[in-house]
Structures are given as structure tokens and as C-alpha cells.
C-alpha positions as a printed NumPy array, in Angstrom:
array([[-23.393, -44.035,  30.967],
       [-26.015, -41.667,  29.471],
       [-25.04 , -38.001,  29.131],
       [-26.037, -35.601,  31.891],
       [-29.253, -33.788,  31.172],
       [-29.05 , -30.118,  32.177],
       [-32.782, -30.274,  32.88 ],
       [-32.389, -33.276,  35.157],
       [-33.36 , -32.181,  38.7  ],
       [-30.435, -34.096,  40.208],
       [-27.964, -32.269,  37.952],
       [-29.498, -28.913,  38.723],
       [-29.491, -29.714,  42.396],
       [-25.749, -30.437,  42.385],
       [-24.994, -27.197,  40.545],
       [-27.281, -25.319,  42.893],
       [-25.566, -26.773,  45.946],
       [-22.137, -25.8  ,  44.569],
       [-23.334, -22.247,  43.957],
       [-24.866, -22.063,  47.434],
       [-21.595, -23.283,  48.952],
       [-19.641, -20.672,  47.007],
       [-21.978, -17.893,  48.119],
       [-21.843, -19.128,  51.702],
       [-18.025, -19.117,  51.666],
       [-17.956, -15.585,  50.259],
       [-20.385, -14.468,  52.96 ],
       [-18.27 , -16.105,  55.681],
       [-15.13 , -14.432,  54.358],
       [-16.869, -11.05 ,  54.297],
       [-18.23 , -11.5  ,  57.813],
       [-14.812, -12.628,  59.041],
       [-13.143,  -9.509,  57.6  ],
       [-15.77 ,  -7.21 ,  59.137],
       [-15.883,  -8.967,  62.505],
       [-12.129,  -8.787,  62.992],
       [-11.716,  -5.385,  61.295],
       [ -9.109,  -6.647,  58.825],
       [ -7.777,  -4.941,  55.725],
       [ -8.979,  -6.272,  52.376],
       [ -5.627,  -7.303,  50.909],
       [ -4.617, -10.204,  48.689],
       [ -2.556, -11.862,  51.433],
       [ -5.339, -11.482,  54.016],
       [ -8.023, -12.865,  51.703],
       [ -5.806, -15.797,  50.699],
       [ -5.189, -16.715,  54.35 ],
       [ -8.847, -16.285,  55.354],
       [-10.115, -18.283,  52.38 ],
       [ -7.611, -21.046,  53.07 ],
       [ -8.692, -21.267,  56.696],
       [-12.452, -21.005,  56.212],
       [-12.697, -23.236,  53.138],
       [-10.601, -25.993,  54.693],
       [ -8.119, -25.986,  51.805],
       [ -5.363, -25.086,  54.291],
       [ -5.939, -27.297,  57.394],
       [ -3.137, -25.687,  59.385],
       [ -4.726, -22.261,  58.991],
       [ -8.151, -23.641,  59.892],
       [ -6.71 , -25.131,  63.086],
       [ -4.94 , -21.855,  63.906],
       [ -8.16 , -19.858,  63.48 ],
       [-10.117, -22.317,  65.62 ],
       [ -7.502, -22.382,  68.381],
       [ -7.348, -18.588,  68.42 ],
       [-11.113, -18.245,  68.735],
       [-11.375, -20.94 ,  71.415],
       [ -8.668, -19.184,  73.45 ],
       [-10.561, -15.901,  73.122],
       [ -7.524, -14.174,  71.622],
       [ -7.865, -11.525,  68.899],
       [ -7.54 , -12.381,  65.228],
       [ -6.033,  -9.094,  64.12 ],
       [ -3.657,  -7.876,  61.431],
       [ -0.618,  -8.37 ,  63.607],
       [ -1.533, -12.015,  64.192],
       [ -2.22 , -12.654,  60.494],
       [  1.139, -11.103,  59.641],
       [  2.707, -13.452,  62.183],
       [  1.191, -16.444,  60.422],
       [  2.663, -15.172,  57.175],
       [  6.186, -14.673,  58.443],
       [  6.256, -18.034,  60.199],
       [  5.165, -19.795,  57.008],
       [  8.161, -21.86 ,  55.837],
       [  6.544, -22.529,  52.472],
       [  6.369, -18.821,  51.75 ],
       [ 10.005, -18.426,  52.791],
       [ 11.069, -21.255,  50.462],
       [  9.1  , -19.719,  47.581],
       [ 10.972, -16.448,  48.073],
       [ 14.281, -18.358,  48.055],
       [ 13.302, -20.199,  44.872],
       [ 12.39 , -16.915,  43.183],
       [ 15.724, -15.41 ,  44.196],
       [ 17.586, -18.429,  42.804],
       [ 15.666, -18.159,  39.529],
       [ 16.484, -14.464,  39.211],
       [ 20.15 , -15.195,  39.927],
       [ 20.191, -17.801,  37.142],
       [ 18.517, -15.391,  34.729],
       [ 21.009, -12.647,  35.549],
       [ 23.931, -15.076,  35.093],
       [ 22.525, -16.26 ,  31.735],
       [ 22.197, -12.673,  30.525],
       [ 25.752, -11.942,  31.616],
       [ 27.12 , -15.005,  29.798],
       [ 25.169, -14.138,  26.641],
       [ 26.529, -10.58 ,  26.715],
       [ 30.089, -11.897,  27.094],
       [ 29.612, -14.349,  24.213],
       [ 28.103, -11.651,  21.999],
       [ 31.005,  -9.28 ,  22.702],
       [ 33.575, -11.988,  21.97 ],
       [ 31.845, -13.093,  18.763],
       [ 31.445,  -9.499,  17.596],
       [ 35.121,  -8.785,  18.21 ],
       [ 36.244, -11.911,  16.329],
       [ 33.845, -11.242,  13.444],
       [ 35.073,  -7.683,  13.16 ],
       [ 38.706,  -8.815,  13.033],
       [ 37.972, -11.459,  10.373],
       [ 35.877,  -9.042,   8.34 ],
       [ 38.718,  -6.516,   8.275],
       [ 41.294,  -9.103,   7.251],
       [ 39.011, -10.585,   4.602],
       [ 38.188,  -7.163,   3.184],
       [ 41.859,  -6.263,   2.874],
       [ 42.61 ,  -9.576,   1.131],
       [ 39.744,  -9.128,  -1.335],
       [ 40.96 ,  -5.666,  -2.337],
       [ 44.528,  -6.956,  -2.708],
       [ 43.356,  -9.784,  -4.97 ],
       [ 41.407,  -7.303,  -7.107],
       [ 44.684,  -5.594,  -8.013],
       [ 46.191,  -8.765,  -9.496],
       [ 46.521,  -8.735, -13.324],
       [ 45.439, -12.007, -14.995],
       [ 44.462, -13.198, -18.462],
       [ 40.829, -12.718, -19.43 ],
       [ 39.649, -16.249, -18.537],
       [ 41.317, -16.256, -15.136],
       [ 40.24 , -12.66 , -14.563],
       [ 36.593, -13.653, -15.144],
       [ 36.837, -16.488, -12.608],
       [ 38.541, -14.218, -10.098],
       [ 35.873, -11.551, -10.574],
       [ 33.172, -14.084,  -9.675],
       [ 35.1  , -15.13 ,  -6.564],
       [ 35.589, -11.502,  -5.586],
       [ 31.876, -10.725,  -6.083],
       [ 30.906, -13.694,  -3.911],
       [ 33.468, -12.66 ,  -1.317],
       [ 32.167,  -9.09 ,  -1.237],
       [ 28.597, -10.41 ,  -0.844],
       [ 29.745, -12.62 ,   2.026],
       [ 31.6  ,  -9.677,   3.554],
       [ 28.45 ,  -7.549,   3.418],
       [ 26.513, -10.362,   5.077],
       [ 29.126, -10.651,   7.819],
       [ 28.791,  -6.915,   8.406],
       [ 25.01 ,  -7.29 ,   8.755],
       [ 25.445, -10.146,  11.253],
       [ 27.943,  -8.05 ,  13.179],
       [ 25.425,  -5.182,  13.401],
       [ 22.697,  -7.586,  14.562],
       [ 25.033,  -8.948,  17.244],
       [ 25.791,  -5.414,  18.399],
       [ 22.061,  -4.717,  18.717],
       [ 21.561,  -8.005,  20.617],
       [ 24.401,  -7.097,  22.961],
       [ 22.893,  -3.666,  23.637],
       [ 19.474,  -5.218,  24.274],
       [ 21.014,  -7.765,  26.65 ],
       [ 22.725,  -5.003,  28.592],
       [ 19.396,  -3.153,  28.868],
       [ 17.715,  -6.33 ,  30.115],
       [ 20.409,  -6.776,  32.756],
       [ 20.035,  -3.169,  33.859],
       [ 16.245,  -3.506,  34.011],
       [ 16.532,  -6.728,  36.004],
       [ 18.904,  -5.097,  38.48 ],
       [ 16.565,  -2.105,  38.773],
       [ 13.54 ,  -4.36 ,  39.275],
       [ 15.325,  -6.325,  41.997],
       [ 16.271,  -3.104,  43.736],
       [ 12.744,  -1.695,  43.514],
       [ 11.286,  -5.003,  44.706],
       [ 13.308,  -4.605,  47.92 ],
       [ 12.03 ,  -1.103,  48.744],
       [  8.873,  -0.038,  50.565],
       [  7.725,   2.821,  48.361],
       [  5.861,   4.65 ,  51.14 ],
       [  8.692,   4.975,  53.659],
       [ 11.727,   4.348,  51.47 ],
       [ 12.902,   1.641,  53.894],
       [ 13.755,  -1.905,  52.829],
       [ 10.614,  -4.045,  52.745],
       [  9.706,  -7.443,  54.134],
       [ 11.222,  -9.24 ,  51.146],
       [ 14.558,  -7.513,  51.718],
       [ 14.381,  -8.269,  55.443],
       [ 13.768, -11.983,  54.829],
       [ 16.923, -12.238,  52.742],
       [ 18.976, -10.142,  55.131],
       [ 17.864, -12.234,  58.125],
       [ 19.081, -15.448,  56.504],
       [ 22.459, -14.042,  55.427],
       [ 23.033, -12.207,  58.726],
       [ 22.255, -15.318,  60.776],
       [ 24.664, -17.439,  58.73 ],
       [ 27.407, -14.837,  59.084],
       [ 26.817, -14.317,  62.819],
       [ 27.017, -18.041,  63.573],
       [ 30.13 , -18.452,  61.425],
       [ 31.877, -15.637,  63.323],
       [ 30.497, -16.597,  66.732],
       [ 28.797, -13.211,  67.082],
       [ 25.417, -12.224,  68.499],
       [ 22.44 , -11.265,  66.361],
       [ 19.043, -10.101,  67.581],
       [ 15.881,  -8.856,  65.95 ],
       [ 12.991,  -6.706,  67.059],
       [  9.472,  -5.948,  65.929],
       [  7.831,  -2.631,  66.66 ],
       [  4.212,  -1.756,  66.003],
       [  2.708,   1.751,  66.092],
       [  0.28 ,   1.997,  69.004],
       [ -3.408,   2.626,  68.254],
       [ -2.652,   3.308,  64.621],
       [ -6.233,   2.533,  63.592],
       [ -7.415,   5.53 ,  65.623],
       [ -5.004,   7.76 ,  63.715],
       [ -6.463,   6.553,  60.424],
       [-10.034,   6.86 ,  61.702],
       [ -9.575,  10.36 ,  63.125],
       [ -7.224,  11.907,  60.564],
       [ -7.575,   9.849,  57.388],
       [ -5.33 ,   7.343,  55.656],
       [ -3.113,   9.921,  53.954],
       [ -2.286,  11.439,  57.334],
       [ -1.732,   7.912,  58.654],
       [  0.765,   7.305,  55.871],
       [  2.674,  10.443,  56.885],
       [  2.773,   9.177,  60.474],
       [  4.288,   5.907,  59.263],
       [  6.913,   7.879,  57.347],
       [  7.71 ,   9.875,  60.477],
       [  8.133,   6.718,  62.57 ],
       [ 10.28 ,   5.198,  59.819],
       [ 12.466,   8.31 ,  59.859],
       [ 12.901,   8.057,  63.647],
       [ 13.875,   4.398,  63.423],
       [ 16.312,   5.021,  60.587],
       [ 17.842,   8.078,  62.218],
       [ 18.485,   6.482,  65.605],
       [ 19.252,   2.899,  64.574],
       [ 22.824,   3.543,  63.462],
       [ 25.14 ,   1.418,  61.348],
       [ 24.797,  -1.628,  63.609],
       [ 21.099,  -2.02 ,  62.74 ],
       [ 19.083,  -2.935,  59.67 ],
       [ 15.638,  -1.316,  59.6  ],
       [ 12.756,  -2.434,  57.372],
       [  9.022,  -1.963,  57.109],
       [  7.457,  -5.351,  57.665],
       [  3.958,  -4.391,  56.619],
       [  1.092,  -2.197,  57.801],
       [  2.171,  -0.243,  60.865],
       [  4.84 ,  -2.788,  61.806],
       [  8.59 ,  -2.39 ,  61.415],
       [ 11.426,  -4.841,  62.012],
       [ 15.073,  -4.332,  62.973],
       [ 18.177,  -6.527,  62.96 ],
       [ 20.746,  -5.732,  65.644],
       [ 24.236,  -6.85 ,  64.635],
       [ 26.609,  -7.913,  67.4  ],
       [ 23.963,  -7.452,  70.12 ],
       [ 22.365,  -9.948,  72.462],
       [ 18.69 ,  -9.517,  73.28 ],
       [ 19.266,  -7.263,  76.27 ],
       [ 21.5  ,  -4.882,  74.325],
       [ 19.005,  -4.928,  71.466],
       [ 16.17 ,  -4.179,  73.87 ],
       [ 18.074,  -1.188,  75.265],
       [ 18.734,   0.093,  71.749],
       [ 15.117,  -0.249,  70.657],
       [ 13.894,   1.282,  73.89 ],
       [ 16.08 ,   4.35 ,  73.292],
       [ 14.498,   4.712,  69.855],
       [ 11.064,   4.305,  71.446],
       [ 11.795,   7.175,  73.832],
       [ 12.958,   9.349,  70.949],
       [  9.743,   8.657,  69.044],
       [  7.551,   9.274,  72.081],
       [  9.216,  12.665,  72.575],
       [  8.214,  13.858,  69.107],
       [  5.087,  15.927,  68.661],
       [  3.444,  15.326,  65.305],
       [  0.784,  17.52 ,  63.743],
       [ -1.605,  16.945,  60.866],
       [ -0.43 ,  19.514,  58.343],
       [ -3.786,  19.429,  56.52 ],
       [ -5.894,  20.389,  59.53 ],
       [ -3.383,  21.823,  61.982],
       [ -4.619,  19.322,  64.564],
       [ -2.03 ,  17.424,  66.615],
       [ -1.865,  13.68 ,  66.328],
       [ -1.022,  13.477,  69.989],
       [  1.889,  11.401,  71.16 ],
       [  2.667,   8.702,  68.59 ],
       [  4.343,   5.729,  70.254],
       [  5.185,   2.153,  69.407],
       [  5.473,  -1.123,  71.262],
       [  8.327,  -3.523,  70.656],
       [  9.367,  -7.127,  71.067],
       [ 12.957,  -8.372,  70.89 ],
       [ 14.501, -11.844,  70.573],
       [ 17.996, -13.192,  70.035],
       [ 18.444, -15.032,  66.75 ],
       [ 21.692, -16.787,  67.655],
       [ 20.457, -18.386,  70.88 ],
       [ 18.53 , -20.976,  68.826],
       [ 19.628, -23.086,  65.865],
       [ 16.3  , -22.336,  64.154],
       [ 16.669, -18.807,  62.82 ],
       [ 12.965, -18.284,  62.264],
       [ 12.029, -19.224,  65.812],
       [ 13.285, -15.776,  66.831],
       [ 10.439, -14.265,  64.802],
       [  7.868, -16.067,  66.932],
       [  9.592, -15.117,  70.193],
       [  9.888, -11.464,  69.19 ],
       [  6.269, -11.405,  68.085],
       [  5.12 , -12.939,  71.379],
       [  7.133, -10.285,  73.235],
       [  5.485,  -7.573,  71.132],
       [  2.072,  -8.984,  72.011],
       [  2.936,  -8.84 ,  75.737],
       [  4.069,  -5.244,  75.345],
       [  0.677,  -4.393,  73.84 ],
       [ -1.169,  -6.28 ,  76.567],
       [  0.765,  -4.612,  79.361],
       [ -0.057,  -1.071,  78.302],
       [  1.798,  -0.317,  75.039],
       [  4.695,   2.124,  74.575],
       [  7.255,  -0.354,  75.917],
       [  9.725,  -2.988,  74.701],
       [  9.686,  -6.57 ,  75.955],
       [ 12.157,  -9.436,  75.504],
       [ 11.203, -12.858,  74.185]])
């Protein structure tokens, strides 16, 4: 086959078509983001690109079905797609397993280094004492010369052992620092740095462990989503920094009123998620509704302008995890309940 000629019109045409397709896809993605008023985030762009390019058929079908039904493609719905994605959940589990293996390997190395250092130190001390004792022995000149060579070699070996021991001590200290840094990184990776609450990653792990424990003990477990009502208007009217302070205030209300029987996390954007230990869906709904009332009673003011935010409320959706063998199905039911709460007027909690 003859080599491709860059000046060949057919070659140029193929390259031109590829470039046109790329530009068209970028334009479609941009129009999609603007049309549906979505945030420009890595996760959003990945989902939109997957759906519009056809590289992710399931997403493409979900987008098409949503548009045909005339239902909104908003941030809440995109977040729902993300949390119902089993592949994403398995990737998180794989990452956790890898980090556990790394932490175990570091621990074993530190233990081995400590043991080797201790044994080396003991042998070095015993060998040093023996060398000095042998140096005191009186021998004839020929034997004394041979012994002196042995003692010199022994002292050289002893010095080398001491150097190895120091290197092992440094390796042990470095390993301990790595373990501490890994533990710190894992802790920081579980925290939402705006609100100080656990984040979505931490919630995903807690949901799995809590569901396993609840089923083993025959106890109830429920979860609830809550989403700040008309949060976009707060950002539009008061600015994003003020919006962030509103999210912190809502997070504080949730954390303050949830109690020890609840796990509260920020799920992303203006959405929070709660786990209700030992509660069926009706008890969980009552608990979340009490928190909703507490939040609605607060009067928040923009400290920069002195202007009130008005009443900041949230809508909620609750589902029972333990009424279905599929733990993650509760996420879909709670999300559907949250959607109904929004549709029926906001500032309410529905059960899924």
C-alpha cells in the first residue's frame, strides 16, 4: 500500500471531517451546559460527553428518555445518575482495597525494620565487646600480627553494621511518616472542606458498612436526601461566597439536630444525605421533617450587605434501606421522593 500523501484531498478530507466532528461535539456540550444551566465540573462534563458522543450508550439513552418525557436535566438528576452508577461504586471500593493493602505493607515493613534494627544492635554490641576482649590477649609477634588483621577487619565490619543500622533507623522513620501521611490523606479525602461534614466518598463507605451491620442484627436502616430550595437564586442574588455560607448554615442545622443516631454528609452541590440508624422510613421522615422545621425557623442574613436571605428551606426524600436486598435501590427511591417534594411545592419531606 502506498504511503498516505498529506496533500491528497481524500486524506485532508478525512482529517477535516474529524476536526469538524470534534468541534461539533464541543459545541453540543457547550450548548447542553448552557441550556440546562449546569455547573462546569469534571464529573458533569464527563457525563455529558459520554452521553452526547455515544461513548456511554446508557447515558445517551437516559438523556434521550429524559428529554422525550419533558423532564428537567438538572444538577440533581445528574448527581442521581452518578450515585446510581455501580461502576463508580466498584471503583471506589477497589481504591479503598488498594489503600488498605498499601497501609498494611507499610506497617509490615515498619515492623520488619524495627525487628532487624533491634537484632543488629544486639549483635553489634556483642561483637564489639568480643573484639575489645580479644585485643587484650597477649600473643607472640606472628600470632599477634594475624590477630591484628582479624581485629581490623572486624572493626571495619562493625562500623559497616553501624552504618546499616542507622540507614534502617532512617527507613523506619520514613515509613512511619508515610503511614501518618496516608492516614491523614484518607481522613482529608473523607471530609467536605466547605462544611466540615463527611463527603460523598465517606457516605458511600458508611452506607455499605451500615447496611451490612443492620441486616446482620435485624435492625432498620433508612436514608434521606435533602436539597436546599431555590439555591440558585441565592447564588444569583447574593453571590457564590454568600451561597457557600448558606450551605454551611444548613450543614450546621443538620449536624446539630441529627443526633447520635444519624450520619450526616454533604453529597454534593446543595444536596446533603443522612443515614438513620435503627429507624424505619416513617421514623426517619419524622426526624428529617423536624430538622426541616428547625431550618425553616432560622433567619439568615448576608453579613456582607446586611440584606436578609429570606427563609432558607430544604426539601427531602426518605427511603428504607433494609426493606430491599439491593442497598443502592434505596438511593433511587429517596431521590424520587425528593423530586416529588420539589414538584409538590418544596419545603417538605416525602417517603419513597
